[in-house]
PDB file of C-alpha atoms in Angstrom:
ATOM      1  CA  THR A 919      83.170 120.003  87.129  1.00 59.00           C
ATOM      2  CA  SER A 920      81.502 117.769  89.702  1.00 87.00           C
ATOM      3  CA  ILE A 921      82.419 114.128  89.267  1.00 93.00           C
ATOM      4  CA  ALA A 922      80.144 113.027  92.093  1.00 91.00           C
ATOM      5  CA  ALA A 923      77.179 114.791  90.477  1.00 94.00           C
ATOM      6  CA  ALA A 924      77.932 113.106  87.150  1.00 95.00           C
ATOM      7  CA  VAL A 925      78.092 109.724  88.870  1.00 95.00           C
ATOM      8  CA  ALA A 926      74.733 110.368  90.529  1.00 95.00           C
ATOM      9  CA  ALA A 927      73.153 111.506  87.262  1.00 95.00           C
ATOM     10  CA  THR A 928      74.231 108.346  85.426  1.00 96.00           C
ATOM     11  CA  LYS A 929      73.349 105.876  88.171  1.00 95.00           C
ATOM     12  CA  GLY A 930      71.358 102.937  86.818  1.00 96.00           C
ATOM     13  CA  THR A 931      72.507 103.492  83.228  1.00 96.00           C
ATOM     14  CA  ASN A 932      75.206 101.897  81.086  1.00 94.00           C
ATOM     15  CA  ILE A 933      77.263 105.079  81.403  1.00 94.00           C
ATOM     16  CA  VAL A 934      80.271 105.095  83.721  1.00 95.00           C
ATOM     17  CA  VAL A 935      82.173 108.203  84.731  1.00 96.00           C
ATOM     18  CA  SER A 936      85.882 108.581  84.072  1.00 97.00           C
ATOM     19  CA  ALA A 937      88.607 111.065  84.992  1.00 97.00           C
ATOM     20  CA  GLN A 938      91.102 112.643  82.604  1.00 96.00           C
ATOM     21  CA  ASN A 939      94.111 112.463  84.901  1.00 97.00           C
ATOM     22  CA  CYS A 940      95.345 111.553  88.379  1.00 98.00           C
ATOM     23  CA  PHE A 941      98.460 111.684  90.559  1.00 98.00           C
ATOM     24  CA  TRP A 942     100.322 108.658  91.863  1.00 98.00           C
ATOM     25  CA  GLU A 943     100.799 109.814  95.479  1.00 98.00           C
ATOM     26  CA  GLU A 944      97.852 109.365  97.827  1.00 96.00           C
ATOM     27  CA  SER A 945      98.596 112.452  99.900  1.00 94.00           C
ATOM     28  CA  GLY A 946     101.105 115.248 100.292  1.00 95.00           C
ATOM     29  CA  ALA A 947     101.888 118.741  99.044  1.00 96.00           C
ATOM     30  CA  PHE A 948     101.172 118.358  95.336  1.00 97.00           C
ATOM     31  CA  THR A 949      99.126 121.455  94.610  1.00 96.00           C
ATOM     32  CA  GLY A 950      96.766 121.121  91.675  1.00 93.00           C
ATOM     33  CA  GLU A 951      96.960 117.339  91.439  1.00 96.00           C
ATOM     34  CA  VAL A 952      94.114 114.894  92.072  1.00 96.00           C
ATOM     35  CA  ALA A 953      94.729 111.863  94.270  1.00 97.00           C
ATOM     36  CA  VAL A 954      93.390 108.477  93.221  1.00 98.00           C
ATOM     37  CA  PRO A 955      91.536 107.880  96.531  1.00 97.00           C
ATOM     38  CA  PHE A 956      89.562 111.074  95.881  1.00 95.00           C
ATOM     39  CA  LEU A 957      88.536 109.798  92.453  1.00 97.00           C
ATOM     40  CA  LYS A 958      87.575 106.458  93.965  1.00 97.00           C
ATOM     41  CA  SER A 959      85.415 108.068  96.649  1.00 96.00           C
ATOM     42  CA  ALA A 960      83.666 110.138  93.978  1.00 95.00           C
ATOM     43  CA  GLY A 961      82.678 107.000  92.055  1.00 96.00           C
ATOM     44  CA  VAL A 962      85.130 107.108  89.157  1.00 97.00           C
ATOM     45  CA  LYS A 963      85.510 103.784  87.312  1.00 97.00           C
ATOM     46  CA  TYR A 964      88.113 104.672  84.659  1.00 98.00           C
ATOM     47  CA  CYS A 965      90.910 107.230  84.385  1.00 99.00           C
ATOM     48  CA  ILE A 966      92.831 108.393  81.319  1.00 98.00           C
ATOM     49  CA  ILE A 967      96.588 108.525  81.841  1.00 99.00           C
ATOM     50  CA  GLY A 968      99.377 109.494  79.474  1.00 97.00           C
ATOM     51  CA  HIS A 969      97.328 111.543  77.030  1.00 96.00           C
ATOM     52  CA  SER A 970      99.594 113.157  74.439  1.00 94.00           C
ATOM     53  CA  GLU A 971      98.728 116.623  75.724  1.00 93.00           C
ATOM     54  CA  ARG A 972      99.863 115.610  79.205  1.00 96.00           C
ATOM     55  CA  ARG A 973     103.116 114.351  77.716  1.00 96.00           C
ATOM     56  CA  GLN A 974     103.587 117.486  75.605  1.00 94.00           C
ATOM     57  CA  TYR A 975     102.615 120.224  78.057  1.00 95.00           C
ATOM     58  CA  PHE A 976     103.287 118.685  81.463  1.00 96.00           C
ATOM     59  CA  GLY A 977     106.347 116.558  80.786  1.00 96.00           C
ATOM     60  CA  GLU A 978     104.777 113.202  81.579  1.00 97.00           C
ATOM     61  CA  THR A 979     106.872 110.156  80.763  1.00 98.00           C
ATOM     62  CA  ASP A 980     106.299 106.434  80.431  1.00 98.00           C
ATOM     63  CA  GLN A 981     107.700 106.096  83.953  1.00 98.00           C
ATOM     64  CA  THR A 982     105.260 108.551  85.574  1.00 98.00           C
ATOM     65  CA  ILE A 983     102.387 107.011  83.624  1.00 99.00           C
ATOM     66  CA  ASN A 984     103.459 103.633  84.995  1.00 98.00           C
ATOM     67  CA  LYS A 985     103.269 105.036  88.547  1.00 98.00           C
ATOM     68  CA  LYS A 986      99.772 106.332  87.882  1.00 99.00           C
ATOM     69  CA  ALA A 987      98.674 102.951  86.532  1.00 98.00           C
ATOM     70  CA  LEU A 988      99.903 101.210  89.691  1.00 98.00           C
ATOM     71  CA  ALA A 989      98.065 103.726  91.882  1.00 98.00           C
ATOM     72  CA  LEU A 990      94.842 103.249  89.927  1.00 98.00           C
ATOM     73  CA  TYR A 991      95.047  99.448  90.092  1.00 97.00           C
ATOM     74  CA  LYS A 992      95.578  99.659  93.868  1.00 97.00           C
ATOM     75  CA  HIS A 993      92.254 101.444  94.266  1.00 98.00           C
ATOM     76  CA  GLY A 994      90.259  99.459  91.732  1.00 97.00           C
ATOM     77  CA  ILE A 995      90.094 102.093  89.000  1.00 98.00           C
ATOM     78  CA  ILE A 996      90.745 100.952  85.443  1.00 98.00           C
ATOM     79  CA  PRO A 997      93.398 102.969  83.589  1.00 99.00           C
ATOM     80  CA  ILE A 998      92.987 104.062  79.992  1.00 99.00           C
ATOM     81  CA  ILE A 999      96.645 104.123  78.974  1.00 99.00           C
ATOM     82  CA  CYS A1000      97.433 106.337  75.985  1.00 98.00           C
ATOM     83  CA  CYS A1001     100.192 105.878  73.438  1.00 98.00           C
ATOM     84  CA  GLY A1002     100.934 107.417  70.065  1.00 97.00           C
ATOM     85  CA  GLU A1003     103.563 108.814  67.731  1.00 96.00           C
ATOM     86  CA  MET A1004     104.357 112.339  66.583  1.00 93.00           C
ATOM     87  CA  LEU A1005     104.169 113.222  62.878  1.00 90.00           C
ATOM     88  CA  ALA A1006     107.976 113.241  62.652  1.00 91.00           C
ATOM     89  CA  ASP A1007     108.069 109.694  64.038  1.00 94.00           C
ATOM     90  CA  ARG A1008     105.626 108.435  61.421  1.00 92.00           C
ATOM     91  CA  GLU A1009     107.376 110.203  58.557  1.00 90.00           C
ATOM     92  CA  ALA A1010     110.688 108.707  59.690  1.00 96.00           C
ATOM     93  CA  GLY A1011     109.204 105.215  59.794  1.00 96.00           C
ATOM     94  CA  ASN A1012     109.577 104.978  63.576  1.00 98.00           C
ATOM     95  CA  THR A1013     105.943 104.451  64.562  1.00 97.00           C
ATOM     96  CA  ALA A1014     106.393 100.811  65.588  1.00 98.00           C
ATOM     97  CA  LYS A1015     109.488 101.608  67.656  1.00 98.00           C
ATOM     98  CA  VAL A1016     107.784 104.490  69.478  1.00 98.00           C
ATOM     99  CA  ILE A1017     104.683 102.434  70.290  1.00 98.00           C
ATOM    100  CA  ASP A1018     106.774  99.492  71.495  1.00 99.00           C
ATOM    101  CA  THR A1019     108.810 101.721  73.809  1.00 98.00           C
ATOM    102  CA  GLN A1020     105.746 103.459  75.227  1.00 99.00           C
ATOM    103  CA  ILE A1021     103.764 100.281  75.874  1.00 98.00           C
ATOM    104  CA  ARG A1022     106.671  98.479  77.519  1.00 98.00           C
ATOM    105  CA  GLY A1023     107.460 101.504  79.673  1.00 98.00           C
ATOM    106  CA  CYS A1024     103.893 102.177  80.761  1.00 98.00           C
ATOM    107  CA  LEU A1025     103.195  98.529  81.604  1.00 98.00           C
ATOM    108  CA  ALA A1026     106.548  97.720  83.237  1.00 97.00           C
ATOM    109  CA  GLY A1027     106.048  95.550  86.302  1.00 95.00           C
ATOM    110  CA  LEU A1028     102.257  95.631  86.159  1.00 94.00           C
ATOM    111  CA  PRO A1029     100.500  92.403  87.240  1.00 92.00           C
ATOM    112  CA  ALA A1030      98.961  90.406  84.413  1.00 95.00           C
ATOM    113  CA  GLY A1031      95.617  90.268  86.198  1.00 93.00           C
ATOM    114  CA  ASN A1032      95.412  94.039  86.272  1.00 95.00           C
ATOM    115  CA  VAL A1033      96.540  94.440  82.682  1.00 97.00           C
ATOM    116  CA  ARG A1034      93.683  92.172  81.586  1.00 96.00           C
ATOM    117  CA  GLU A1035      91.187  94.787  82.801  1.00 96.00           C
ATOM    118  CA  SER A1036      93.015  97.735  81.266  1.00 97.00           C
ATOM    119  CA  VAL A1037      92.203  99.860  78.252  1.00 99.00           C
ATOM    120  CA  ILE A1038      94.899 101.052  75.861  1.00 99.00           C
ATOM    121  CA  ALA A1039      94.190 104.014  73.614  1.00 98.00           C
ATOM    122  CA  TYR A1040      96.219 104.544  70.463  1.00 98.00           C
ATOM    123  CA  GLU A1041      96.170 108.228  69.587  1.00 95.00           C
ATOM    124  CA  PRO A1042      98.427 109.319  66.719  1.00 95.00           C
ATOM    125  CA  VAL A1043      99.449 112.763  67.941  1.00 92.00           C
ATOM    126  CA  TRP A1044      99.306 114.229  64.449  1.00 88.00           C
ATOM    127  CA  ALA A1045      95.592 113.359  64.239  1.00 83.00           C
ATOM    128  CA  ILE A1046      94.436 114.891  67.532  1.00 79.00           C
ATOM    129  CA  GLY A1047      92.348 118.003  67.054  1.00 72.00           C
ATOM    130  CA  THR A1048      93.779 118.564  63.585  1.00 74.00           C
ATOM    131  CA  GLY A1049      90.952 117.176  61.498  1.00 73.00           C
ATOM    132  CA  LYS A1050      93.394 114.600  60.149  1.00 77.00           C
ATOM    133  CA  VAL A1051      92.691 110.989  60.882  1.00 75.00           C
ATOM    134  CA  ALA A1052      94.702 107.823  60.458  1.00 88.00           C
ATOM    135  CA  SER A1053      93.310 105.649  57.699  1.00 93.00           C
ATOM    136  CA  LYS A1054      91.589 102.500  58.838  1.00 95.00           C
ATOM    137  CA  GLU A1055      94.605 100.564  57.556  1.00 97.00           C
ATOM    138  CA  GLN A1056      97.087 102.715  59.491  1.00 96.00           C
ATOM    139  CA  ALA A1057      95.044 102.457  62.676  1.00 96.00           C
ATOM    140  CA  GLN A1058      94.573  98.702  62.378  1.00 98.00           C
ATOM    141  CA  GLU A1059      98.288  98.188  61.757  1.00 98.00           C
ATOM    142  CA  VAL A1060      99.224  99.854  65.044  1.00 98.00           C
ATOM    143  CA  HIS A1061      96.389  98.203  66.976  1.00 98.00           C
ATOM    144  CA  ALA A1062      97.545  94.817  65.702  1.00 99.00           C
ATOM    145  CA  GLN A1063     101.085  95.660  66.805  1.00 98.00           C
ATOM    146  CA  ILE A1064      99.836  96.538  70.290  1.00 99.00           C
ATOM    147  CA  ARG A1065      97.838  93.304  70.475  1.00 99.00           C
ATOM    148  CA  GLY A1066     100.897  91.360  69.375  1.00 99.00           C
ATOM    149  CA  LEU A1067     103.088  93.025  71.976  1.00 98.00           C
ATOM    150  CA  LEU A1068     100.547  92.264  74.703  1.00 98.00           C
ATOM    151  CA  THR A1069     100.546  88.640  73.547  1.00 98.00           C
ATOM    152  CA  GLU A1070     104.332  88.574  73.832  1.00 98.00           C
ATOM    153  CA  LEU A1071     104.296  90.103  77.313  1.00 97.00           C
ATOM    154  CA  TYR A1072     101.219  88.482  78.879  1.00 97.00           C
ATOM    155  CA  GLY A1073      99.898  85.744  76.596  1.00 97.00           C
ATOM    156  CA  LYS A1074      97.066  85.571  74.078  1.00 98.00           C
ATOM    157  CA  ASP A1075      94.187  85.328  76.569  1.00 98.00           C
ATOM    158  CA  ILE A1076      95.101  88.585  78.273  1.00 98.00           C
ATOM    159  CA  ALA A1077      95.960  90.297  74.983  1.00 98.00           C
ATOM    160  CA  ASP A1078      92.529  89.422  73.612  1.00 98.00           C
ATOM    161  CA  ALA A1079      90.833  90.699  76.775  1.00 98.00           C
ATOM    162  CA  VAL A1080      92.478  94.139  76.716  1.00 98.00           C
ATOM    163  CA  ARG A1081      90.347  96.746  74.962  1.00 98.00           C
ATOM    164  CA  ILE A1082      92.340  98.828  72.496  1.00 99.00           C
ATOM    165  CA  GLN A1083      90.698 102.107  71.545  1.00 98.00           C
ATOM    166  CA  TYR A1084      91.474 104.492  68.697  1.00 96.00           C
ATOM    167  CA  GLY A1085      91.617 108.222  69.397  1.00 93.00           C
ATOM    168  CA  GLY A1086      92.340 110.918  66.850  1.00 87.00           C
ATOM    169  CA  SER A1087      89.639 112.950  65.110  1.00 87.00           C
ATOM    170  CA  VAL A1088      86.992 110.233  65.373  1.00 92.00           C
ATOM    171  CA  LYS A1089      83.848 111.585  63.701  1.00 93.00           C
ATOM    172  CA  PRO A1090      80.399 110.345  62.676  1.00 95.00           C
ATOM    173  CA  ASP A1091      81.614 109.862  59.102  1.00 94.00           C
ATOM    174  CA  ASN A1092      84.632 107.675  59.933  1.00 94.00           C
ATOM    175  CA  VAL A1093      83.639 105.792  63.079  1.00 96.00           C
ATOM    176  CA  LYS A1094      82.035 102.884  61.214  1.00 96.00           C
ATOM    177  CA  GLU A1095      85.074 101.995  59.116  1.00 96.00           C
ATOM    178  CA  LEU A1096      87.400 102.359  62.097  1.00 96.00           C
ATOM    179  CA  MET A1097      85.265 100.174  64.360  1.00 97.00           C
ATOM    180  CA  ALA A1098      85.077  97.512  61.642  1.00 97.00           C
ATOM    181  CA  GLN A1099      88.786  96.748  62.084  1.00 98.00           C
ATOM    182  CA  PRO A1100      89.510  93.517  63.976  1.00 98.00           C
ATOM    183  CA  ASP A1101      91.793  95.027  66.621  1.00 98.00           C
ATOM    184  CA  ILE A1102      89.957  98.313  67.226  1.00 98.00           C
ATOM    185  CA  ASP A1103      87.649  97.800  70.200  1.00 98.00           C
ATOM    186  CA  GLY A1104      86.343 101.322  70.738  1.00 97.00           C
ATOM    187  CA  ALA A1105      87.004 105.036  70.406  1.00 97.00           C
ATOM    188  CA  LEU A1106      88.538 107.665  72.654  1.00 96.00           C
ATOM    189  CA  VAL A1107      86.496 110.627  71.466  1.00 95.00           C
ATOM    190  CA  GLY A1108      87.761 114.151  72.050  1.00 89.00           C
ATOM    191  CA  GLY A1109      86.612 117.165  70.062  1.00 88.00           C
ATOM    192  CA  ALA A1110      83.521 115.477  68.644  1.00 91.00           C
ATOM    193  CA  ALA A1111      82.244 114.916  72.189  1.00 92.00           C
ATOM    194  CA  LEU A1112      81.753 118.678  72.535  1.00 94.00           C
ATOM    195  CA  LYS A1113      78.927 118.530  70.002  1.00 95.00           C
ATOM    196  CA  ALA A1114      76.017 116.503  71.324  1.00 95.00           C
ATOM    197  CA  ALA A1115      74.728 115.535  67.875  1.00 97.00           C
ATOM    198  CA  ASP A1116      78.138 114.330  66.696  1.00 96.00           C
ATOM    199  CA  PHE A1117      78.835 112.405  69.887  1.00 96.00           C
ATOM    200  CA  SER A1118      75.407 110.766  69.757  1.00 96.00           C
ATOM    201  CA  ALA A1119      76.017 109.731  66.148  1.00 96.00           C
ATOM    202  CA  ILE A1120      79.353 108.178  67.088  1.00 96.00           C
ATOM    203  CA  VAL A1121      77.936 106.282  70.067  1.00 95.00           C
ATOM    204  CA  ASN A1122      74.945 105.026  68.075  1.00 94.00           C
ATOM    205  CA  PHE A1123      76.663 104.206  64.783  1.00 92.00           C
ATOM    206  CA  SER A1124      75.323 101.204  62.881  1.00 84.00           C
ATOM    207  CA  LYS A1125      77.734  98.327  62.436  1.00 78.00           C
TER     208      LYS A1125
END
């Protein structure tokens, strides 16, 4: 894909181009990785880090995600920091513990001013690409927990400024009830974005 071409095509619109991953080192022999300065020069404004598939298949940890966040902040790119529990965690009643650990680890040592601009995406792993979706109550509960933790770490003003997205089988028929929740600020859309009609319906849903 050509990020620069996408940036050019969306110039003058409300659409901004994002990346799905990055590497924390600016240069060196890291074959296959994408350096943050490259993304910056291409016009990227946001970058997803810590997606559950990156954790599952590429061994990413809260610590490496933290390094990526620092690299993105340094170059003025806003990170979309992902967190979420496995099905076994939810069934064992450990969702809150998992989310707390991930958020603290990913944000460790990050300046409050940078965190204010960040996006956090809650993506229950058991709902990604499975057709299952967290109920609006389940999603709101975790989003409220994240907001509360941000308040504890950085204060209410910053916690209120951080956008917390929900990701996990968001579809045209559930986006409205999810977006109606007080602590859900947006959606991290995956599979539905592959179908233009579905993605358009999600983006243009009526409140």
